XYZ file of C-alpha atoms in Angstrom:
536
model
C 0.000 0.000 0.000
C 3.097 2.228 -0.027
C 2.344 3.106 -3.625
C -1.090 4.437 -2.697
C 0.276 6.564 0.160
C 2.997 7.912 -2.155
C 0.388 8.766 -4.746
C -1.698 10.570 -2.114
C 1.374 12.520 -0.970
C 2.160 13.483 -4.566
C -1.430 14.631 -5.042
C -1.258 16.741 -1.887
C 2.030 18.266 -3.022
C 0.546 19.115 -6.400
C -2.434 20.742 -4.677
C -0.065 22.695 -2.409
C 1.956 23.746 -5.427
C -1.181 24.908 -7.200
C -2.397 26.785 -4.102
C 0.936 28.597 -3.616
C 1.133 29.428 -7.312
C -2.390 30.828 -7.279
C -1.613 32.824 -4.113
C 1.562 34.311 -5.546
C -0.180 35.011 -8.818
C -2.977 36.763 -6.944
C -0.440 38.859 -5.019
C 1.301 39.682 -8.274
C -1.953 40.722 -9.928
C -2.879 42.758 -6.834
C 0.504 44.500 -7.024
C -0.059 45.338 -10.669
C -3.546 46.637 -9.901
C -2.174 48.729 -7.046
C 0.582 50.030 -9.295
C -1.931 50.898 -11.964
C -4.143 52.624 -9.383
C -1.136 54.598 -8.169
C -0.338 55.757 -11.684
C -3.968 56.703 -12.210
C -3.953 58.702 -8.994
C -0.737 60.402 -10.094
C -2.272 61.283 -13.472
C -5.440 62.568 -11.840
C -3.448 64.577 -9.328
C -1.219 66.048 -12.009
C -4.243 67.004 -14.072
C -6.605 68.286 -11.408
C -4.027 69.664 -8.970
C -1.423 70.956 -11.448
C -2.134 71.099 -15.159
C -5.723 72.279 -14.935
C -4.895 75.088 -12.499
C -1.712 76.001 -14.411
C -3.762 76.346 -17.572
C -6.282 78.582 -15.752
C -3.504 80.905 -14.537
C -1.854 81.032 -17.985
C -5.187 81.922 -19.563
C -5.774 84.580 -16.881
C -2.373 86.105 -17.757
C -3.352 86.073 -21.416
C -6.653 87.785 -20.574
C -4.751 90.543 -18.685
C -2.543 90.997 -21.689
C -5.584 91.313 -24.008
C -7.127 93.825 -21.573
C -3.882 95.845 -21.668
C -3.877 95.818 -25.494
C -7.481 97.109 -25.491
C -6.598 99.852 -22.995
C -3.559 101.043 -24.971
C -5.638 101.143 -28.178
C -8.350 103.211 -26.455
C -5.732 105.689 -25.290
C -4.702 106.254 -28.897
C -6.236 109.537 -29.989
C -7.129 108.286 -33.464
C -9.876 105.746 -32.449
C -13.484 106.527 -33.183
C -16.193 106.711 -30.569
C -17.743 103.365 -31.607
C -14.409 101.612 -31.568
C -13.636 103.105 -28.182
C -16.844 101.671 -26.755
C -16.109 98.238 -28.206
C -12.584 98.233 -26.796
C -13.976 99.347 -23.413
C -16.194 96.262 -23.393
C -13.232 94.071 -24.346
C -11.200 95.570 -21.501
C -13.950 94.863 -18.983
C -14.676 91.331 -20.295
C -11.001 90.279 -20.379
C -10.461 91.538 -16.839
C -13.593 89.751 -15.641
C -12.560 86.525 -17.374
C -9.067 86.724 -15.879
C -10.552 87.191 -12.411
C -12.903 84.219 -12.849
C -10.048 81.968 -13.970
C -7.894 82.922 -10.988
C -10.813 82.382 -8.568
C -11.515 78.981 -10.132
C -7.861 77.967 -9.737
C -7.931 79.204 -6.140
C -11.086 77.198 -5.431
C -9.532 74.067 -6.963
C -6.405 74.435 -4.858
C -8.480 74.994 -1.716
C -10.277 71.704 -2.528
C -6.995 69.754 -2.291
C -7.478 68.472 1.277
C -4.647 65.888 1.021
C -1.599 66.929 -0.977
C -0.089 64.130 -3.019
C 1.282 61.362 -0.719
C 0.554 63.668 2.254
C 4.001 65.176 2.437
C 4.461 68.264 4.559
C 6.407 69.993 1.846
C 3.558 69.606 -0.595
C 1.147 71.152 1.889
C 3.456 74.117 2.403
C 3.741 74.707 -1.325
C -0.020 74.713 -1.735
C -0.349 77.188 1.149
C 2.204 79.516 -0.444
C 0.407 79.183 -3.764
C -2.878 80.258 -2.164
C -1.130 83.225 -0.530
C 0.267 84.262 -3.913
C -3.213 84.074 -5.459
C -4.576 86.125 -2.548
C -1.993 88.875 -3.226
C -3.142 88.944 -6.864
C -6.428 90.497 -5.774
C -4.948 93.871 -4.660
C -2.709 94.334 -7.703
C -5.508 93.255 -10.034
C -7.989 95.679 -8.444
C -5.480 98.551 -8.784
C -4.909 97.693 -12.427
C -8.595 97.351 -13.116
C -9.474 100.605 -11.290
C -6.785 102.621 -13.084
C -7.898 101.277 -16.442
C -11.532 102.224 -15.810
C -10.489 105.743 -14.761
C -8.396 106.227 -17.898
C -11.199 104.997 -20.113
C -13.571 107.419 -18.351
C -11.169 110.345 -18.873
C -10.707 109.369 -22.526
C -14.394 109.852 -23.078
C -14.286 113.516 -21.974
C -14.102 116.202 -24.634
C -11.274 118.087 -22.999
C -9.057 114.963 -22.700
C -5.473 115.425 -23.760
C -3.197 112.530 -24.879
C -0.402 114.043 -22.851
C -2.337 113.230 -19.673
C -1.953 109.435 -20.376
C 0.956 107.835 -18.485
C 2.070 104.563 -20.158
C 4.578 103.837 -17.402
C 1.873 103.937 -14.745
C -0.277 101.418 -16.651
C 2.627 99.051 -17.396
C 3.769 99.109 -13.772
C 0.385 98.047 -12.451
C -0.012 95.451 -15.215
C 3.417 94.075 -14.471
C 2.570 93.751 -10.774
C -0.608 91.795 -11.550
C 1.061 89.550 -14.127
C 4.125 88.950 -11.917
C 1.773 87.621 -9.248
C 0.346 85.169 -11.803
C 3.839 84.232 -12.946
C 4.842 83.501 -9.331
C 1.744 81.296 -8.936
C 2.650 79.486 -12.129
C 6.165 78.843 -10.815
C 4.794 77.493 -7.548
C 2.438 75.160 -9.441
C 5.351 73.943 -11.543
C 7.365 73.270 -8.388
C 4.468 71.303 -6.898
C 4.165 69.328 -10.153
C 7.846 68.392 -9.956
C 7.358 67.178 -6.378
C 4.339 65.069 -7.406
C 6.295 63.557 -10.277
C 9.274 62.769 -8.071
C 7.070 61.111 -5.434
C 5.322 59.054 -8.123
C 8.679 57.885 -9.447
C 9.709 56.723 -5.967
C 6.483 54.774 -5.501
C 6.771 53.345 -8.968
C 10.301 52.134 -8.221
C 9.227 50.602 -4.896
C 6.256 48.830 -6.422
C 8.248 47.470 -9.325
C 10.899 46.247 -6.882
C 8.209 44.476 -4.815
C 6.645 42.992 -7.931
C 10.037 41.764 -9.142
C 10.717 40.186 -5.748
C 7.362 38.396 -5.756
C 7.915 37.208 -9.312
C 11.352 35.919 -8.342
C 9.876 34.069 -5.338
C 7.167 32.614 -7.550
C 9.780 31.304 -9.981
C 11.794 29.809 -7.099
C 8.739 28.078 -5.590
C 7.580 26.769 -8.954
C 11.077 25.460 -9.696
C 11.399 23.759 -6.295
C 7.944 22.192 -6.312
C 8.304 21.179 -9.955
C 11.539 19.334 -9.224
C 9.978 17.754 -6.120
C 6.957 16.558 -8.085
C 9.181 15.150 -10.838
C 11.221 13.216 -8.266
C 8.122 11.880 -6.527
C 6.559 10.960 -9.846
C 9.731 9.121 -10.782
C 9.674 7.224 -7.473
C 6.000 6.393 -7.924
C 6.625 5.078 -11.427
C 9.487 2.944 -10.126
C 7.255 1.520 -7.389
C 4.448 0.981 -9.881
C 6.859 -0.907 -12.146
C 7.963 -2.999 -9.183
C 4.360 -3.776 -8.201
C 3.546 -4.650 -11.803
C 6.555 -6.979 -11.931
C 5.389 -8.651 -8.712
C 1.841 -8.945 -10.082
C 3.073 -10.471 -13.333
C 5.356 -13.044 -11.720
C 3.372 -14.132 -8.654
C 1.191 -17.245 -8.836
C -1.790 -15.753 -6.956
C -4.466 -13.826 -8.795
C -5.100 -10.264 -7.601
C -8.113 -8.054 -8.273
C -8.605 -4.514 -6.983
C -12.110 -2.995 -7.050
C -13.681 0.298 -6.040
C -16.532 0.478 -3.462
C -19.068 -0.173 -6.246
C -17.402 -3.392 -7.402
C -15.792 -1.920 -10.546
C -12.406 -3.454 -11.370
C -9.463 -1.062 -10.881
C -6.670 -3.591 -11.448
C -6.341 -7.261 -12.435
C -2.989 -9.042 -12.265
C -1.702 -10.546 -15.539
C -1.550 -13.952 -13.795
C -5.284 -14.373 -14.594
C -4.261 -15.051 -18.188
C -2.749 -18.425 -17.274
C -6.010 -19.890 -15.911
C -8.770 -17.832 -17.561
C -7.205 -17.209 -20.954
C -7.793 -13.462 -20.487
C -7.321 -10.669 -17.938
C -10.515 -9.058 -16.505
C -10.964 -5.593 -17.975
C -10.409 -2.469 -15.898
C -13.667 -0.559 -15.364
C -15.903 -3.639 -15.807
C -18.133 -4.821 -12.933
C -16.741 -7.810 -11.048
C -20.128 -9.530 -11.375
C -19.524 -9.845 -15.135
C -16.912 -12.543 -14.479
C -18.109 -14.495 -11.430
C -20.895 -17.003 -10.961
C -21.641 -17.123 -7.240
C -24.030 -14.366 -6.095
C -22.476 -14.469 -2.603
C -19.462 -12.553 -3.878
C -21.581 -9.811 -5.425
C -21.281 -6.327 -3.979
C -24.440 -6.690 -1.879
C -22.913 -9.758 -0.199
C -19.670 -8.004 0.770
C -21.137 -5.936 3.588
C -19.006 -7.734 6.146
C -15.921 -6.438 4.322
C -17.235 -2.889 4.576
C -17.000 -3.243 8.359
C -13.340 -4.150 8.030
C -13.644 -7.939 8.392
C -11.636 -9.875 5.776
C -13.664 -12.691 4.218
C -12.630 -15.878 2.446
C -15.029 -17.079 -0.240
C -15.040 -19.775 -2.867
C -16.156 -18.557 -6.270
C -16.055 -19.518 -9.906
C -14.883 -17.436 -12.841
C -15.654 -18.300 -16.435
C -12.658 -19.064 -18.622
C -12.282 -17.980 -22.228
C -13.242 -21.551 -23.267
C -16.532 -21.361 -21.381
C -15.890 -23.662 -18.409
C -15.803 -22.497 -14.797
C -12.607 -22.211 -12.733
C -12.879 -22.590 -8.953
C -10.986 -19.986 -6.883
C -10.514 -19.551 -3.157
C -10.563 -15.794 -2.630
C -9.689 -13.619 0.338
C -11.481 -10.265 0.179
C -9.853 -7.459 2.204
C -10.653 -3.753 2.451
C -8.069 -1.179 1.419
C -8.868 1.645 3.824
C -9.284 5.045 2.236
C -10.918 6.914 5.130
C -11.774 6.425 8.786
C -14.819 4.220 8.309
C -15.480 3.497 4.634
C -12.959 1.584 2.493
C -11.961 3.167 -0.753
C -11.100 -0.141 -2.442
C -11.229 -3.923 -2.064
C -8.457 -6.393 -2.771
C -9.276 -9.957 -3.849
C -6.369 -12.407 -3.625
C -7.238 -15.806 -5.134
C -5.714 -19.205 -5.777
C -7.087 -21.974 -7.969
C -8.839 -24.874 -6.189
C -10.549 -26.554 -9.174
C -8.976 -29.961 -8.534
C -9.830 -29.814 -4.836
C -13.452 -28.890 -5.599
C -13.712 -31.733 -8.120
C -12.336 -34.141 -5.529
C -14.789 -32.824 -2.913
C -17.596 -33.191 -5.432
C -16.608 -36.818 -6.067
C -16.548 -37.511 -2.340
C -19.914 -35.851 -1.963
C -21.404 -37.969 -4.724
C -19.938 -41.147 -3.216
C -21.358 -40.232 0.189
C -24.801 -38.978 -0.820
C -25.607 -40.424 -4.273
C -26.212 -43.987 -5.348
C -23.337 -45.200 -7.514
C -25.599 -47.235 -9.834
C -28.545 -44.913 -10.437
C -26.903 -41.542 -9.609
C -29.934 -40.449 -7.568
C -29.682 -39.523 -3.840
C -29.054 -42.473 -1.498
C -30.146 -43.380 2.059
C -27.606 -40.990 3.676
C -28.918 -38.169 1.525
C -32.463 -39.183 2.448
C -31.713 -38.814 6.176
C -30.025 -35.421 5.682
C -32.934 -34.247 3.536
C -35.467 -35.296 6.186
C -33.474 -33.696 9.012
C -33.517 -30.364 7.181
C -37.295 -30.556 6.720
C -38.027 -31.647 10.289
C -35.676 -29.063 11.886
C -37.306 -26.102 10.181
C -38.712 -23.327 12.420
C -42.320 -23.789 13.511
C -43.601 -21.064 11.222
C -42.061 -22.809 8.185
C -42.897 -26.414 9.051
C -45.299 -28.267 6.759
C -46.854 -31.703 6.471
C -44.469 -34.334 5.077
C -45.312 -37.660 3.445
C -42.666 -40.407 3.298
C -43.508 -42.996 0.632
C -41.535 -46.260 0.513
C -41.707 -48.056 -2.832
C -40.797 -51.693 -3.393
C -40.648 -53.114 -6.921
C -42.890 -56.212 -7.272
C -41.279 -59.255 -8.948
C -37.820 -57.657 -9.141
C -36.175 -60.897 -7.950
C -37.895 -62.717 -10.818
C -36.464 -60.128 -13.240
C -32.914 -60.756 -11.968
C -33.356 -64.519 -12.104
C -34.745 -64.606 -15.667
C -32.926 -61.769 -17.454
C -29.805 -61.435 -15.329
C -28.365 -58.842 -13.021
C -27.230 -56.567 -15.873
C -30.815 -56.273 -17.078
C -31.880 -55.634 -13.455
C -29.322 -52.875 -13.086
C -30.428 -51.273 -16.372
C -34.042 -51.396 -15.188
C -33.128 -49.710 -11.913
C -31.344 -46.941 -13.835
C -34.355 -46.387 -16.126
C -36.738 -46.481 -13.200
C -34.638 -44.011 -11.146
C -34.599 -41.407 -13.925
C -38.367 -41.579 -14.405
C -38.989 -41.639 -10.658
C -36.931 -38.469 -10.221
C -38.856 -36.767 -13.011
C -42.205 -37.798 -11.504
C -41.259 -36.538 -8.025
C -39.947 -33.234 -9.366
C -41.928 -30.284 -8.129
C -43.512 -32.138 -5.217
C -40.494 -33.627 -3.429
C -37.391 -35.752 -3.919
C -36.758 -39.409 -4.840
C -34.111 -41.595 -3.159
C -32.780 -45.146 -3.588
C -32.431 -46.573 -0.102
C -31.325 -50.088 -1.064
C -31.843 -52.884 -3.608
C -35.164 -52.335 -5.381
C -36.512 -50.086 -2.585
C -37.011 -46.382 -3.168
C -38.268 -43.552 -1.022
C -40.075 -40.435 -2.182
C -40.317 -37.520 0.259
C -43.391 -35.469 -0.632
C -43.662 -32.089 1.083
C -45.340 -29.888 -1.488
C -48.974 -30.983 -1.414
C -52.062 -29.075 -0.293
C -54.228 -31.931 0.994
C -55.198 -35.627 0.807
C -56.568 -35.320 -2.724
C -53.281 -33.995 -4.075
C -51.311 -36.643 -2.150
C -53.493 -39.420 -3.616
C -52.960 -37.981 -7.090
C -49.167 -38.082 -6.600
C -49.298 -41.657 -5.321
C -51.403 -42.662 -8.327
C -48.752 -41.244 -10.649
C -46.092 -43.238 -8.834
C -48.142 -46.460 -9.210
C -48.664 -45.775 -12.912
C -44.921 -45.231 -13.318
C -44.195 -48.776 -12.103
C -47.235 -50.465 -13.664
C -46.057 -50.727 -17.266
C -43.892 -52.798 -19.619
C -40.157 -52.040 -19.608
C -37.604 -52.798 -22.332
C -33.874 -53.269 -21.783
C -30.949 -53.084 -24.196
C -30.799 -56.849 -24.932
C -34.303 -56.631 -26.425
C -36.101 -58.323 -23.534
C -39.205 -56.762 -22.031
C -41.040 -57.307 -18.793
C -43.947 -55.942 -16.765
C -43.710 -54.777 -13.185
C -45.626 -52.902 -10.476
C -44.945 -51.386 -7.049
C -46.056 -51.728 -3.454
C -46.166 -48.363 -1.699
C -46.436 -47.544 1.983
C -46.913 -43.944 3.196
C -46.293 -42.351 6.605
C -47.135 -38.727 7.487
C -45.157 -36.335 9.624
C -45.917 -35.589 12.399
C -49.025 -37.802 12.668
C -47.173 -41.124 12.318
C -43.865 -40.222 13.922
C -41.649 -37.331 14.945
C -38.320 -38.975 13.992
C -36.942 -40.361 10.753
C -36.783 -43.930 12.105
C -40.414 -43.778 13.291
C -41.562 -42.565 9.896
C -39.537 -45.205 8.039
C -40.966 -47.938 10.265
C -44.537 -46.755 9.768
C -44.088 -46.476 5.960
C -42.448 -49.912 5.891
C -45.424 -51.505 7.717
C -47.874 -49.833 5.322
C -45.800 -51.083 2.351
C -45.977 -54.668 3.647
C -49.746 -54.365 3.793
C -49.723 -53.292 0.100
C -47.409 -56.176 -0.829
C -49.560 -58.630 1.199
C -52.547 -57.547 -0.901
C -50.748 -58.577 -4.090
C -48.900 -55.301 -4.819
C -49.697 -52.487 -7.227
C -51.302 -50.347 -4.522
C -50.424 -47.585 -2.111
C -51.573 -47.587 1.511
C -51.370 -44.964 4.240
C -50.113 -46.244 7.598
C -52.874 -47.382 9.970
C -51.618 -48.506 13.352
C -54.436 -50.961 14.176
C -53.977 -52.747 10.841
C -50.268 -52.492 10.118
C -48.802 -53.491 13.458
C -49.575 -57.092 12.480
C -46.631 -56.880 10.049
C -44.211 -55.601 12.681
C -42.489 -58.978 13.000
C -41.599 -58.897 9.290
C -40.127 -55.407 9.545
C -38.102 -56.383 12.616
C -36.560 -59.297 10.716
C -35.153 -57.001 7.978
């Protein structure tokens, strides 16, 4: 059974290998997913925290520049009144749009509750950025107010171009735009910090992933080599077991709990002419129902059992085997398999059968003898009360048999007894059993009748069997009849000897009347013949 335990260990190792591989693969996939999530967070942070707000500030700076261009054009003395009004609207709209963009960027930055990876430096940079955007408000309001005043003065009739100070306007514009430029620089610095932190995390994650992948390769390599070695050992053991099975003289069968053949040793070929097929039911090959799966319940409880069974050979005859059935335990209580180890006992069974026939069958007629008669009666009488039934013992004596031997010879007498025995057996079939108890005396045990009428009908058939002309092989023919005496159990006796004595007395009454009749034992009439029975 070492091979089975080795196979189970190999199976467990394979399962462990698969479990570890799946676990490491899951960790690897989780690492990749985490890495991907980190990159996504970095991209989102760079877009929402950096690029989006940087674009808003750049556009605000462009709007201030467009407002400045409109203001300088208005201050040019050559513009018409309609163009001046249009440029005034452009100045106001560009300033308003610049303000909205800066406020949106400020709101977005205020919404960043957790700077990327929570570093203190990142939080400080965002705070400084908000302070820079706060300082933009005063310079922007000064620029906007001065521009509105200049546009208002330009609309007066007494306005003089010499009153316009370009330096004053450029100074205020430069202050407002420098604030936006500082904010842009701070955003760029924060973006560089985010990128650097993302690179560090990326490196750490890839290092962890590489380590896990390396461990996975090591485990797979180790377990793979271990499985290969165990598989090699198992194959070597299997080859050894197969060699043992092929060379041993016993015949081995292995079945599953349902009786399906798992293994049959090649040694079956020498006695059966074939090897039972794997996967076929065991019942396909055996004759005795006692070895069927339903009859092996004692084995299920762990009790080895020795049975004698027959298996059909390829030539059609039956081979006797003595088989020991043992469970191969697969769990605590229920066996996973059964092992049948057999050896041939055909010659022994044939010898036992010959002994049995010599002991219980008449050597001349081949029908059951007196010993068999007693055993048969003991089985009927010893039945439980609920199964007991009325039994009729009929003794038959052939009339004029001595005359047959004297006139035609003993060979003709023996042939007659053989013919008579065959027909007597056929007549008794279905109602009981016929026996030769000595010489020309026969007994018929009748135990399948429903009443006196049926018993009389059976006895009439027996009389008719004897009362006819017989022919033997030398061409001679003769006529005979029978005297029959019948005793009933338990009315006429409770033992075999009592029944035989009563039937014998009744038979003498039939013979005394000239034969060819059957009489039931009657004590007050048949005891007169007791002295004749005692002399026998």
